[in-house]
CSV table of C-alpha atoms and ligand atoms in Angstrom, one decimal:
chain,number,residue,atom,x,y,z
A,10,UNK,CA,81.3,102.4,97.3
A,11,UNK,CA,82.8,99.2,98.6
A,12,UNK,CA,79.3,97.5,98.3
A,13,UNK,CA,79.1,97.7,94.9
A,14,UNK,CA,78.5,94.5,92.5
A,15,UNK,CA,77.5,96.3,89.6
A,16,UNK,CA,73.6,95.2,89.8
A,17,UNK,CA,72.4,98.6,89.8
A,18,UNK,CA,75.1,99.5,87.2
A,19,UNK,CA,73.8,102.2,84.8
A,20,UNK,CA,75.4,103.7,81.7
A,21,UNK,CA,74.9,107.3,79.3
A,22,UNK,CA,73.8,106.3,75.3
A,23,UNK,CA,76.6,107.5,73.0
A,24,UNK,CA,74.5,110.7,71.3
A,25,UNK,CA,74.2,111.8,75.5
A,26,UNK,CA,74.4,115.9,76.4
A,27,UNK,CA,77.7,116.4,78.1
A,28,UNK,CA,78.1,120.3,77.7
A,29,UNK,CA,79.3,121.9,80.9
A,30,UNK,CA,80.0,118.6,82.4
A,31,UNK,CA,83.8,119.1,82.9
A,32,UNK,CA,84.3,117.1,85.4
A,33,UNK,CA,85.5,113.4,85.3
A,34,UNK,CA,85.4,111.1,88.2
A,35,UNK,CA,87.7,107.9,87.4
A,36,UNK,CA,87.9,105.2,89.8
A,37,UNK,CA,89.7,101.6,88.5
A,38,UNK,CA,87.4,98.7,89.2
A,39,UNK,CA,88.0,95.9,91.3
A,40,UNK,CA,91.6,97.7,91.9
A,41,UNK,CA,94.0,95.5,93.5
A,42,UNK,CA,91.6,92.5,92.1
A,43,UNK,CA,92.3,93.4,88.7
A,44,UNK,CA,96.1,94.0,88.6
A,45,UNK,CA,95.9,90.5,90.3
A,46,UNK,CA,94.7,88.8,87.7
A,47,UNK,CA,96.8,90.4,84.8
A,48,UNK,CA,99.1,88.2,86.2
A,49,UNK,CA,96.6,85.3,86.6
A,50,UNK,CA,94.7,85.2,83.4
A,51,UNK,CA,93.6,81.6,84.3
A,52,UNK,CA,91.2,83.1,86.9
A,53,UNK,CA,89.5,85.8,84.9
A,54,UNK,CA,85.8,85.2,85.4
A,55,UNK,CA,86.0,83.2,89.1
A,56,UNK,CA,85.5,84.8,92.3
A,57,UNK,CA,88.7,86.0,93.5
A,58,UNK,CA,89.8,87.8,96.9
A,59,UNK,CA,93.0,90.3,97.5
A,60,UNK,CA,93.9,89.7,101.5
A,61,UNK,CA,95.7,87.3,103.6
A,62,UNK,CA,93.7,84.3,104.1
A,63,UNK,CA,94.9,83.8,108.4
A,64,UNK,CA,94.1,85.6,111.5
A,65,UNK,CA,91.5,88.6,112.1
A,66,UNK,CA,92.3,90.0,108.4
A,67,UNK,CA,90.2,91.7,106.2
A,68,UNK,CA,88.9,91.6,102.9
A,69,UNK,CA,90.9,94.6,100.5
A,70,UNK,CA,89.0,94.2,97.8
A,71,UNK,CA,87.3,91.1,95.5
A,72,UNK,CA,86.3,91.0,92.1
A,73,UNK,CA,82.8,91.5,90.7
A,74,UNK,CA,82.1,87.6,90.7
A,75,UNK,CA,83.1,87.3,94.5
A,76,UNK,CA,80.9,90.6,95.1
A,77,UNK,CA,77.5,88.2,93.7
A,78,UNK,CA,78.1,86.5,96.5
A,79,UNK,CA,78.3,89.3,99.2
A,80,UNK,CA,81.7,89.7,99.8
A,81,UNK,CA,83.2,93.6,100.0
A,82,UNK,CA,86.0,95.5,101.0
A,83,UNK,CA,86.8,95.7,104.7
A,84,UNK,CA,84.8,92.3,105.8
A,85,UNK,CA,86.6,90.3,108.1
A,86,UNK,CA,88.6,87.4,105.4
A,87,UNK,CA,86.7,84.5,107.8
A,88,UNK,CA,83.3,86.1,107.1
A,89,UNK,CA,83.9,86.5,103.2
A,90,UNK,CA,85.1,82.7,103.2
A,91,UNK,CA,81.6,81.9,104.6
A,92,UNK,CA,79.8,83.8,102.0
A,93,UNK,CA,82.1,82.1,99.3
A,94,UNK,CA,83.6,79.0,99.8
A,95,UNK,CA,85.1,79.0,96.8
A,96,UNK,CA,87.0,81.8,96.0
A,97,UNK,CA,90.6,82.2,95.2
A,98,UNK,CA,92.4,84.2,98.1
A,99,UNK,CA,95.5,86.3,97.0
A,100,UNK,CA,97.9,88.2,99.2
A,101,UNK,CA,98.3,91.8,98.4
A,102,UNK,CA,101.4,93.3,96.8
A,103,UNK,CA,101.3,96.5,97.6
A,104,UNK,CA,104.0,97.5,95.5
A,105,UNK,CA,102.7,96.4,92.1
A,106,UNK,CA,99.1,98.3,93.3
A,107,UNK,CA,101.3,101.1,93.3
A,108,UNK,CA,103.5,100.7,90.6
A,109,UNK,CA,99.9,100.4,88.4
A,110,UNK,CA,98.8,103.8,90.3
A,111,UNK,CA,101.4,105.5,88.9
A,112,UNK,CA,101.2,104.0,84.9
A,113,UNK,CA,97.1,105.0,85.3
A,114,UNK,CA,97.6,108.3,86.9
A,115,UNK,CA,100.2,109.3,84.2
A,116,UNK,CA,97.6,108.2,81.2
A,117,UNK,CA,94.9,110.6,83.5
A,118,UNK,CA,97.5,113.1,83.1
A,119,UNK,CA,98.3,112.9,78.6
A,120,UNK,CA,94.6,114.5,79.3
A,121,UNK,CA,94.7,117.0,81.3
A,122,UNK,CA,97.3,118.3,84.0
A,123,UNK,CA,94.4,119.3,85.8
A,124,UNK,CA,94.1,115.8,87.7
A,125,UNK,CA,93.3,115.6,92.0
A,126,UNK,CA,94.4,112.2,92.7
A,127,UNK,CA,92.2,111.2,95.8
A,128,UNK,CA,93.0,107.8,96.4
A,129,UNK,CA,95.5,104.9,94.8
A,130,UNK,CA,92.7,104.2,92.2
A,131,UNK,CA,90.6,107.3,91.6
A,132,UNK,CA,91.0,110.7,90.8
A,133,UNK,CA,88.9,113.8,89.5
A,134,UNK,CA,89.7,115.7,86.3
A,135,UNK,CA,88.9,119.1,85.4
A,136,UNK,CA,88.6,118.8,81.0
A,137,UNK,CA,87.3,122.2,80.8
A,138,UNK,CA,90.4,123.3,78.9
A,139,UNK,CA,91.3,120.2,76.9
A,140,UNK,CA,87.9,120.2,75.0
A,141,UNK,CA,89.3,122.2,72.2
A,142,UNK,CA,92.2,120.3,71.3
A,143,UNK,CA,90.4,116.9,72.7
A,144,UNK,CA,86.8,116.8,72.2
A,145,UNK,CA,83.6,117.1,74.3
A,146,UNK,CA,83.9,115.7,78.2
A,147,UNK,CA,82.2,112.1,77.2
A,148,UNK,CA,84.4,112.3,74.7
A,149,UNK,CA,87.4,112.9,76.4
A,150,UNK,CA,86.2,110.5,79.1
A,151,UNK,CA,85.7,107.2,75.8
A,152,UNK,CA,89.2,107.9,74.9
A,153,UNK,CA,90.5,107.8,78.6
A,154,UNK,CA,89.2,104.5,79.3
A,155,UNK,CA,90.4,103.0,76.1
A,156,UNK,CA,93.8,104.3,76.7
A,157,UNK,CA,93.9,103.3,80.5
A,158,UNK,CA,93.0,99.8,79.0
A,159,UNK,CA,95.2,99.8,76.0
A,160,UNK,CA,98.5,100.8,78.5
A,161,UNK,CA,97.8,98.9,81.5
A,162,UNK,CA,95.1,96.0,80.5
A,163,UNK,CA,92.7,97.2,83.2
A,164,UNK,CA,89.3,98.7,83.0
A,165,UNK,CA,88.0,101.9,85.2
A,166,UNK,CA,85.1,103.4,85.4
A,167,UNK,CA,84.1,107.2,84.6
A,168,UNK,CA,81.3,109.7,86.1
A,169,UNK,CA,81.2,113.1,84.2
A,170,UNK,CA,78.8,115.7,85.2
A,171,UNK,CA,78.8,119.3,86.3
A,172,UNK,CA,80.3,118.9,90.3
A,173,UNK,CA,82.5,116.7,91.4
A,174,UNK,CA,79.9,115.2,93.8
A,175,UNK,CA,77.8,114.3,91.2
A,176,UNK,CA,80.8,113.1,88.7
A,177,UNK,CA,81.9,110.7,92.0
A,178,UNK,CA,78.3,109.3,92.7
A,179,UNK,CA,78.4,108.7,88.3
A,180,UNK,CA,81.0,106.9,88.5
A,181,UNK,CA,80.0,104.8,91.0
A,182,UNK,CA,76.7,103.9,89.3
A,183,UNK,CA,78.6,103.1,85.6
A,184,UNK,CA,80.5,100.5,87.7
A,185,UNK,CA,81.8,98.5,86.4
A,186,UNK,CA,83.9,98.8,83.4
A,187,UNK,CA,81.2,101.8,81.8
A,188,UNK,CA,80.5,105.9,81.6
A,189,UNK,CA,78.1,107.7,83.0
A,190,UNK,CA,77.2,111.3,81.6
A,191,UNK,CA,74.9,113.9,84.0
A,192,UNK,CA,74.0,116.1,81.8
A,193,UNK,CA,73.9,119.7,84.1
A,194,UNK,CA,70.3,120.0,82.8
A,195,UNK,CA,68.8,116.8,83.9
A,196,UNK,CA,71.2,116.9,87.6
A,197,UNK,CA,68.4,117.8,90.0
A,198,UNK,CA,66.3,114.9,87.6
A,199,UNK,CA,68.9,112.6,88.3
A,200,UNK,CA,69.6,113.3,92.0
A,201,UNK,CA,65.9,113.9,93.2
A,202,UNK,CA,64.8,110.1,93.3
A,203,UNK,CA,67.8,108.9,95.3
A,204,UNK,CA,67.9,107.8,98.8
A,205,UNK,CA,69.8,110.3,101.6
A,206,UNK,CA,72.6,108.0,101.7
A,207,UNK,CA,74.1,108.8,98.4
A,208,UNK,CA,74.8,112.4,99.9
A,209,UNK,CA,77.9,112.9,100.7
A,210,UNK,CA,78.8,111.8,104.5
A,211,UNK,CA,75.2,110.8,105.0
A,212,UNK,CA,75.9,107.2,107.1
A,213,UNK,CA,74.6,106.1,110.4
A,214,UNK,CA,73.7,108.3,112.8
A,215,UNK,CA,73.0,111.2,110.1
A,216,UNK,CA,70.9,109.2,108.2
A,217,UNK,CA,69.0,107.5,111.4
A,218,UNK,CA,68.5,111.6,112.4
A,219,UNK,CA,67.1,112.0,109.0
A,220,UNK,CA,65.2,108.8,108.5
A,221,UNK,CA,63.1,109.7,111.4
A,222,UNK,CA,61.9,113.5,110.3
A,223,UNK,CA,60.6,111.2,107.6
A,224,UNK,CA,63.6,112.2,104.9
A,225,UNK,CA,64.1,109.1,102.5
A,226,UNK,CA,65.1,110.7,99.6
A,227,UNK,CA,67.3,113.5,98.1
A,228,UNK,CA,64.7,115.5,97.1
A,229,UNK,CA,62.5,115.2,100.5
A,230,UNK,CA,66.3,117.1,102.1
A,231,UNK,CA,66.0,119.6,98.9
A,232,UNK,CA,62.3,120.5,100.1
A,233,UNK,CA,62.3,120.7,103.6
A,234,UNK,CA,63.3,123.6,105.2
A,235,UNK,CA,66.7,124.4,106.5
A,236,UNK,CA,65.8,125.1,109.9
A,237,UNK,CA,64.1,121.8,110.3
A,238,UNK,CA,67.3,120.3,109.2
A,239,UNK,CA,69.3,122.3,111.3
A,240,UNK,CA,67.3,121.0,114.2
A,241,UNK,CA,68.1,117.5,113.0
A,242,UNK,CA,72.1,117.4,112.0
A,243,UNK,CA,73.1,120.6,113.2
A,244,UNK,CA,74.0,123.6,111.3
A,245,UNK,CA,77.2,122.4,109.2
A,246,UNK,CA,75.9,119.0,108.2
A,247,UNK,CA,72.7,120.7,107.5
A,248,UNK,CA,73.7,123.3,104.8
A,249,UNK,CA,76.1,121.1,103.5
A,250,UNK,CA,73.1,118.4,102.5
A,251,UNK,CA,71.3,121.3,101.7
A,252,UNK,CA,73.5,122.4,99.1
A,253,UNK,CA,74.0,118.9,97.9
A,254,UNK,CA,70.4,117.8,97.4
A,255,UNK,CA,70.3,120.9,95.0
A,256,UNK,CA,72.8,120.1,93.2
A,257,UNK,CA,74.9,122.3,94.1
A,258,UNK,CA,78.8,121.8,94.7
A,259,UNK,CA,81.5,124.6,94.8
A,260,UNK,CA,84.4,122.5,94.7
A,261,UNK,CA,87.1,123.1,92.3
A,262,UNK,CA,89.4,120.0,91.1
A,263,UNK,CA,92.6,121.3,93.0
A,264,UNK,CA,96.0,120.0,91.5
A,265,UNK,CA,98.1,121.3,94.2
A,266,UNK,CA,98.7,119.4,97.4
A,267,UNK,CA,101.2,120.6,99.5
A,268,UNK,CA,102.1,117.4,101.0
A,269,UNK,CA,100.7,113.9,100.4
A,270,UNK,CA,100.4,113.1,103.9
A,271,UNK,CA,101.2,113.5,107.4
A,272,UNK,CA,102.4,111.3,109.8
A,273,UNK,CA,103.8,111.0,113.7
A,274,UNK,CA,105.5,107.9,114.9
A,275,UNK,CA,107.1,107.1,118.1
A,276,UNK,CA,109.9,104.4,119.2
A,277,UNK,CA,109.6,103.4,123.0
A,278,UNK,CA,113.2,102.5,124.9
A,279,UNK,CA,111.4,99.8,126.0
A,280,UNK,CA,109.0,97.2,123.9
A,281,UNK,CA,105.1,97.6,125.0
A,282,UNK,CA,102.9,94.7,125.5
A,283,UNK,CA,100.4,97.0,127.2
A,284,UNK,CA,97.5,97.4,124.7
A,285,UNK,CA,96.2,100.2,126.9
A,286,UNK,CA,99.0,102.0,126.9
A,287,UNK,CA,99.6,101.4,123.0
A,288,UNK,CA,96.2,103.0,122.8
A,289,UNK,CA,96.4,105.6,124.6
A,290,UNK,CA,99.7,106.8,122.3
A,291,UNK,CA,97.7,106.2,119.7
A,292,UNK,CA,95.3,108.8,121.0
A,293,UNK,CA,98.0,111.2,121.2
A,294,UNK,CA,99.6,110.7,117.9
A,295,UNK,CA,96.0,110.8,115.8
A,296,UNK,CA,95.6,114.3,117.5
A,297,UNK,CA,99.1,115.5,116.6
A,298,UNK,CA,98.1,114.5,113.0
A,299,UNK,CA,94.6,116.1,113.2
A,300,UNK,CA,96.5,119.1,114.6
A,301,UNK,CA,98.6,119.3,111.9
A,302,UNK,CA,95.9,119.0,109.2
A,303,UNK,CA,94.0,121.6,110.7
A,304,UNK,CA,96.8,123.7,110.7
A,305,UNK,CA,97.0,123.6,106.7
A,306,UNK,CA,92.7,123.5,106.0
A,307,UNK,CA,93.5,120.1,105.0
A,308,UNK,CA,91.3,117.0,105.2
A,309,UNK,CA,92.3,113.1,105.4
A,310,UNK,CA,90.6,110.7,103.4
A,311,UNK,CA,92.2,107.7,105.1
A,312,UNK,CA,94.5,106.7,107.8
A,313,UNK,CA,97.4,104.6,108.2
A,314,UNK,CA,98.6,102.4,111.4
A,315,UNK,CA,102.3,101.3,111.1
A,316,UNK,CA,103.3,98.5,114.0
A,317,UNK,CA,107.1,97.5,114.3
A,318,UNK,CA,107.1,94.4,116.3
A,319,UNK,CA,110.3,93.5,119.1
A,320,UNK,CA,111.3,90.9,116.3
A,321,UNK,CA,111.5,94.1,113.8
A,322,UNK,CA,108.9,93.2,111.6
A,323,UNK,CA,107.0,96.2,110.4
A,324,UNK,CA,103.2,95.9,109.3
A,325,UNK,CA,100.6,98.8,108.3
A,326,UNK,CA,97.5,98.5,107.7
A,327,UNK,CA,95.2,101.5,105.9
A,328,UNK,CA,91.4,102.4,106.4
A,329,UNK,CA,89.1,104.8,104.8
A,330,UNK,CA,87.3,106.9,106.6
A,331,UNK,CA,83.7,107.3,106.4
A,332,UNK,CA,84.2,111.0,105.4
A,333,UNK,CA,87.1,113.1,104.8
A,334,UNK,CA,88.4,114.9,108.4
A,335,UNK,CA,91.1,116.8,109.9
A,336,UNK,CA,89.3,115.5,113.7
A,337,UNK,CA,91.8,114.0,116.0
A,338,UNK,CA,89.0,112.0,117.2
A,339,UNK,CA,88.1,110.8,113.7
A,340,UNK,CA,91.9,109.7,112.9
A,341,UNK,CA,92.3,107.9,116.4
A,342,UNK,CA,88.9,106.0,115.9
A,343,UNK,CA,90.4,104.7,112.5
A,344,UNK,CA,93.6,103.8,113.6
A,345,UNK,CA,92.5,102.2,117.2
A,346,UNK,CA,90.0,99.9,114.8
A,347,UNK,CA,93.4,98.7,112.8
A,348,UNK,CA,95.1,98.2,116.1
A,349,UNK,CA,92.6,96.0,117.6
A,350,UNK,CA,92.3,94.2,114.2
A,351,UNK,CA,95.9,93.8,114.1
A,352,UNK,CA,96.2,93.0,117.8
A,353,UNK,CA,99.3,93.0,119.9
A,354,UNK,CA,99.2,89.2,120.4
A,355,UNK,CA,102.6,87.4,122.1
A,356,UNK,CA,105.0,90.2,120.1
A,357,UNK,CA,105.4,93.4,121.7
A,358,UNK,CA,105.6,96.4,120.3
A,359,UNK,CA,108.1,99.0,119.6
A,360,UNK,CA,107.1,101.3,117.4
A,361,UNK,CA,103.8,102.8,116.2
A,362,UNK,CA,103.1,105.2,114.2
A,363,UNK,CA,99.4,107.3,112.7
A,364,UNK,CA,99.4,108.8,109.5
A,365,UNK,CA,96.6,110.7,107.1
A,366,UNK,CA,96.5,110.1,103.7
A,367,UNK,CA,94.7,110.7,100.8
A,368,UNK,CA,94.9,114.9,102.0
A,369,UNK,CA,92.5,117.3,100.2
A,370,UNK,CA,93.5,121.0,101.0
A,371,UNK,CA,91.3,123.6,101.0
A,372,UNK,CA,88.3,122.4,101.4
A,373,UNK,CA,86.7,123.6,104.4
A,374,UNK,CA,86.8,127.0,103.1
A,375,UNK,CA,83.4,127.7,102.2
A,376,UNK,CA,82.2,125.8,105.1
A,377,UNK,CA,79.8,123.6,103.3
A,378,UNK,CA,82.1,120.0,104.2
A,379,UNK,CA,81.8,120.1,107.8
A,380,UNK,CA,80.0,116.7,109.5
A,381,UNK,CA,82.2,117.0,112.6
A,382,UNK,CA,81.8,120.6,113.2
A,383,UNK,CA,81.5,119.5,117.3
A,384,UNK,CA,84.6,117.8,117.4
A,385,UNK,CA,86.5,120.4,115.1
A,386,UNK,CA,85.2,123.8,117.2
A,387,UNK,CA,86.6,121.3,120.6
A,388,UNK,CA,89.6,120.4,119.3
A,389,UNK,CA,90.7,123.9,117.7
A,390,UNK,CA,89.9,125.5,121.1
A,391,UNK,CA,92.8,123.2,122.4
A,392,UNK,CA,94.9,124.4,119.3
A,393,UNK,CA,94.5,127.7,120.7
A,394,UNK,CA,95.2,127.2,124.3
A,395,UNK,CA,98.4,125.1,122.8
A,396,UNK,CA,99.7,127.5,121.1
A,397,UNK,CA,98.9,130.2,124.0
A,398,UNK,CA,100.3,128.6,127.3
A,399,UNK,CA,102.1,125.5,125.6
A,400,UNK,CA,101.5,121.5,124.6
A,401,UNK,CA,102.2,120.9,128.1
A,402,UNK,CA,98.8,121.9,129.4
A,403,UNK,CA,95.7,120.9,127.1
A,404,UNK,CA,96.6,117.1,126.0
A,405,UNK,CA,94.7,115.2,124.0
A,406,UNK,CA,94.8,112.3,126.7
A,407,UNK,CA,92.9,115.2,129.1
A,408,UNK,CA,89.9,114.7,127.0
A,409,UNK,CA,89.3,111.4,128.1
A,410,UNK,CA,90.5,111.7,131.0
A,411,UNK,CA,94.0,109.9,130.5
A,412,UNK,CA,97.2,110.9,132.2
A,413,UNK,CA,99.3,112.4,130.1
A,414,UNK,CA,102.9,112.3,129.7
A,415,UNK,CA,103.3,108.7,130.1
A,416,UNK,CA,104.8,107.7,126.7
A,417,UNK,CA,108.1,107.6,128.2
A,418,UNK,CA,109.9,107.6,124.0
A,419,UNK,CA,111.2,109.4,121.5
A,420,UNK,CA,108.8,111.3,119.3
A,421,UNK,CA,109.5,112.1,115.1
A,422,UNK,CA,107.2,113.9,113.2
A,423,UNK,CA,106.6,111.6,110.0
A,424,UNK,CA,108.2,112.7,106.9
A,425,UNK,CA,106.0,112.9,103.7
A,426,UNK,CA,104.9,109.8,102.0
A,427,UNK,CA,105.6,108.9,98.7
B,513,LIG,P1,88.0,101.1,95.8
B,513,LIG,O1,88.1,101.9,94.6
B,513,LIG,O2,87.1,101.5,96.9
B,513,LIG,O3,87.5,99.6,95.4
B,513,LIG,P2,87.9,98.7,94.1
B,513,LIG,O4,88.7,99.5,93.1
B,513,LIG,O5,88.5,97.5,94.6
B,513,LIG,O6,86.5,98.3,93.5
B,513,LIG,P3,85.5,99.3,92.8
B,513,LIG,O7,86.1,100.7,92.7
B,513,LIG,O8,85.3,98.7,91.4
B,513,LIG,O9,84.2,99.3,93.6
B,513,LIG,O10,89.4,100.9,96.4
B,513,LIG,C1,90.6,100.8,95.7
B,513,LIG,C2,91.6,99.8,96.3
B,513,LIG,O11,91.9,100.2,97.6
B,513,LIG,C3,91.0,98.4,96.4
B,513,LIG,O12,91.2,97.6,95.2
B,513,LIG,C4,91.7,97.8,97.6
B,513,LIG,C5,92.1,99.0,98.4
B,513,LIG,N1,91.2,99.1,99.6
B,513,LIG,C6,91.6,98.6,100.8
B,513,LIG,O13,92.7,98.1,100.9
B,513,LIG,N2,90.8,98.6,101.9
B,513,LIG,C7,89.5,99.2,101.8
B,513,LIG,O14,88.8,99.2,102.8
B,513,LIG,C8,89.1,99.7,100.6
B,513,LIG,C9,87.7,100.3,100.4
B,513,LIG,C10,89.9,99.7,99.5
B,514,LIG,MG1,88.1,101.4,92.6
């Protein structure tokens, strides 16, 4: 919710009815912002940016005062300026973000150990089991937010409701700094009056689909019938919505991930000042990675581009995706975006590298979370054909009608990130 300024922001009363609502959504507010100004106390209260001020950067984040004015995550740094002359631009340090990650996820974790970290700043917890020893969910979920604040000075924000869907869409309306309870008996009350975007991978060309059957809200989707939606988004997308507009959600916080992300990089025995050749390996690696993920049921919430210049300096840059996808095509459209913001310029290139992060296994399993079902059914055909006749035949480059095989470098898979 990188549009947010906290107008709409709405919060539960103390004596609220949280039973059955085990699941918390926590999400820190104004994340890199905020850890920023521990460090700047002078500037608590002004409008203040995280992102390098030159070039075609972007916006990371901004704080709530820089958000009045229209600024957000992703918007291009030249853009935000316009919007707010005066705010304070800081460059990101990655390391501290990550550093603070790691202090919040381990106060998350005191709580329960049943936490699914999903980004650097969010994660879901499951408090089903702790509410003996620790209290009722909005309990739980006061005490969190005290003790994220007590051992790390920053504030979050916290959705609790039955599903995680509607715990992450809570959270996202208690923003910022506040709680917001669903109770389970008032969720369809709650959900009903919203617009289709707040469903989960409703955006663009979904919602335009939708928009024109005459669908504005949630609860014109719970109504109509499913084969009239299935005419309009196709079956996956359809059932999924469905299922969401009813408030209904199957999705179990899972602790386990098997690995944290997957990458592929190659090194060229030349340097490469060719941006259509750059892309074109970029195309290849973002369906090695998509390959991979498919291979484990796994989805990617965001993707990574690394760049190492001639001159050896190494920059990546990370974007979320609209929706979580294991999609080749999804994973290259991300990472050709960063590319052309980063731009090749005068220093050419030798080394590039896609990786998926933010991975959430298992959750294509019931079928409900499938928006690129096209591209998925496509590119697990060529999987297939891979794995039958060899990697040799059905390229990734052959679906746009590239010629393969011109990479002309060594290839590693990507180890693990931390
Ligand atoms: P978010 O949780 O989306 O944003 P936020 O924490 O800054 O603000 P809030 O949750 O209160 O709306 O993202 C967490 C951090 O991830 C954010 O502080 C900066 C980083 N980020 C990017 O670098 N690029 C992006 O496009 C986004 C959305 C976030
Ligand atoms: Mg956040």
């Amino acid at each position: 919710m990188s549009r947010q300024d906290g107008r709409l922001r709405r919060i539960s009363a103390d004596s609220v009815d949280d039973a059955g609502a085990t699941i918390l959504h926590v999400d820190m507010d104004a994340f890199f912002a905020s850890v920023e100004l521990l460090d700047h106390p002078e500037l608590l209260g002004k409008p203040v940016i995280v992102g390098h001020r030159e070039g075609r950067s972007v916006v990371t984040t901004a704080t709530y005062e820089a958000r009045a004015y229209g600024v957000g995550s992703a918007m291009p740094m030249a853009r935000a300026l316009q919007l707010c002359p005066n705010a304070i631009v800081l460059t990101p340090r990655h390391e501290l973000y990550r550093d603070y990650s790691a202090r919040v996820m381990a106060v998350f974790e005191q709580v329960t150990p049943v936490v699914e970290k999903l980004s650097i700043d969010e994660a879901f917890l499951d408090v089903a089991g702790a509410r003996r020893l620790l209290g009722s969910p909005a309990h739980i979920a006061r005490m969190l937010r005290e003790r994220v604040r007590a051992e790390t000075g920053l504030t979050c924000s916290i959705g609790v409701a039955a599903t995680k869907f509607l715990a992450k869409l809570a959270s996202g309306m208690a923003k910022p700094d506040g709680l917001l309870v669903i109770p389970p008996a008032e969720s369809l009350e709650f959900l009903r009056p919203l617009p289709i975007r707040a469903l989960w991978g409703v955006g663009g060309k979904t919602e335009e689909s939708l928009s024109r059957l005459g669908l504005r809200t949630v609860a014109d989707i719970a109504d109509v019938p499913l084969s009239a939606l299935r005419r309009a988004v196709g079956d996956a997308t359809a059932v999924r919505l469905h299922e969401l507009a009813n408030g209904r959600d199957p999705r179990a916080v899972e602790t386990q991930r098997i690995e944290k992300s997957v990458g592929h990089e190659v090194t060229f025995h030349e340097d490469i000042s060719d941006s259509g050749r750059l892309e074109r390996e970029l195309l290849r690696l973002a369906s090695q990675v998509g390959e991979r993920l498919r291979r484990t049921d796994t989805l990617a919430g965001s993707v990574a581009l690394k760049l190492r210049y001639s001159d050896f300096t190494t920059v990546s840059r990370t974007r979320r995706l609209p929706e979580p996808s294991n999609v080749g095509r999804r994973i290259y459209d991300a990472s050709l975006a960063l590319f052309r913001e980063l731009g090749v310029g005068a220093r050419p290139v030798r080394l590039i590298g896609v990786r998926a992060e933010n991975l959430d296994a298992g959750q294509l399993s019931a079928g409900l979370w499938d928006p690129d079902a096209d591209w998925r059914d496509a590119e697990t055909a060529i999987d297939g054909l891979r794995e039958k006749f060899g990697k040799a035949v059905v390229t990734p480059a052959s679906l746009l009608g590239a010629r393969p095989g011109t990479a002309g470098g060594t290839r590693q898979p990507g180890t693990p990130g931390s």
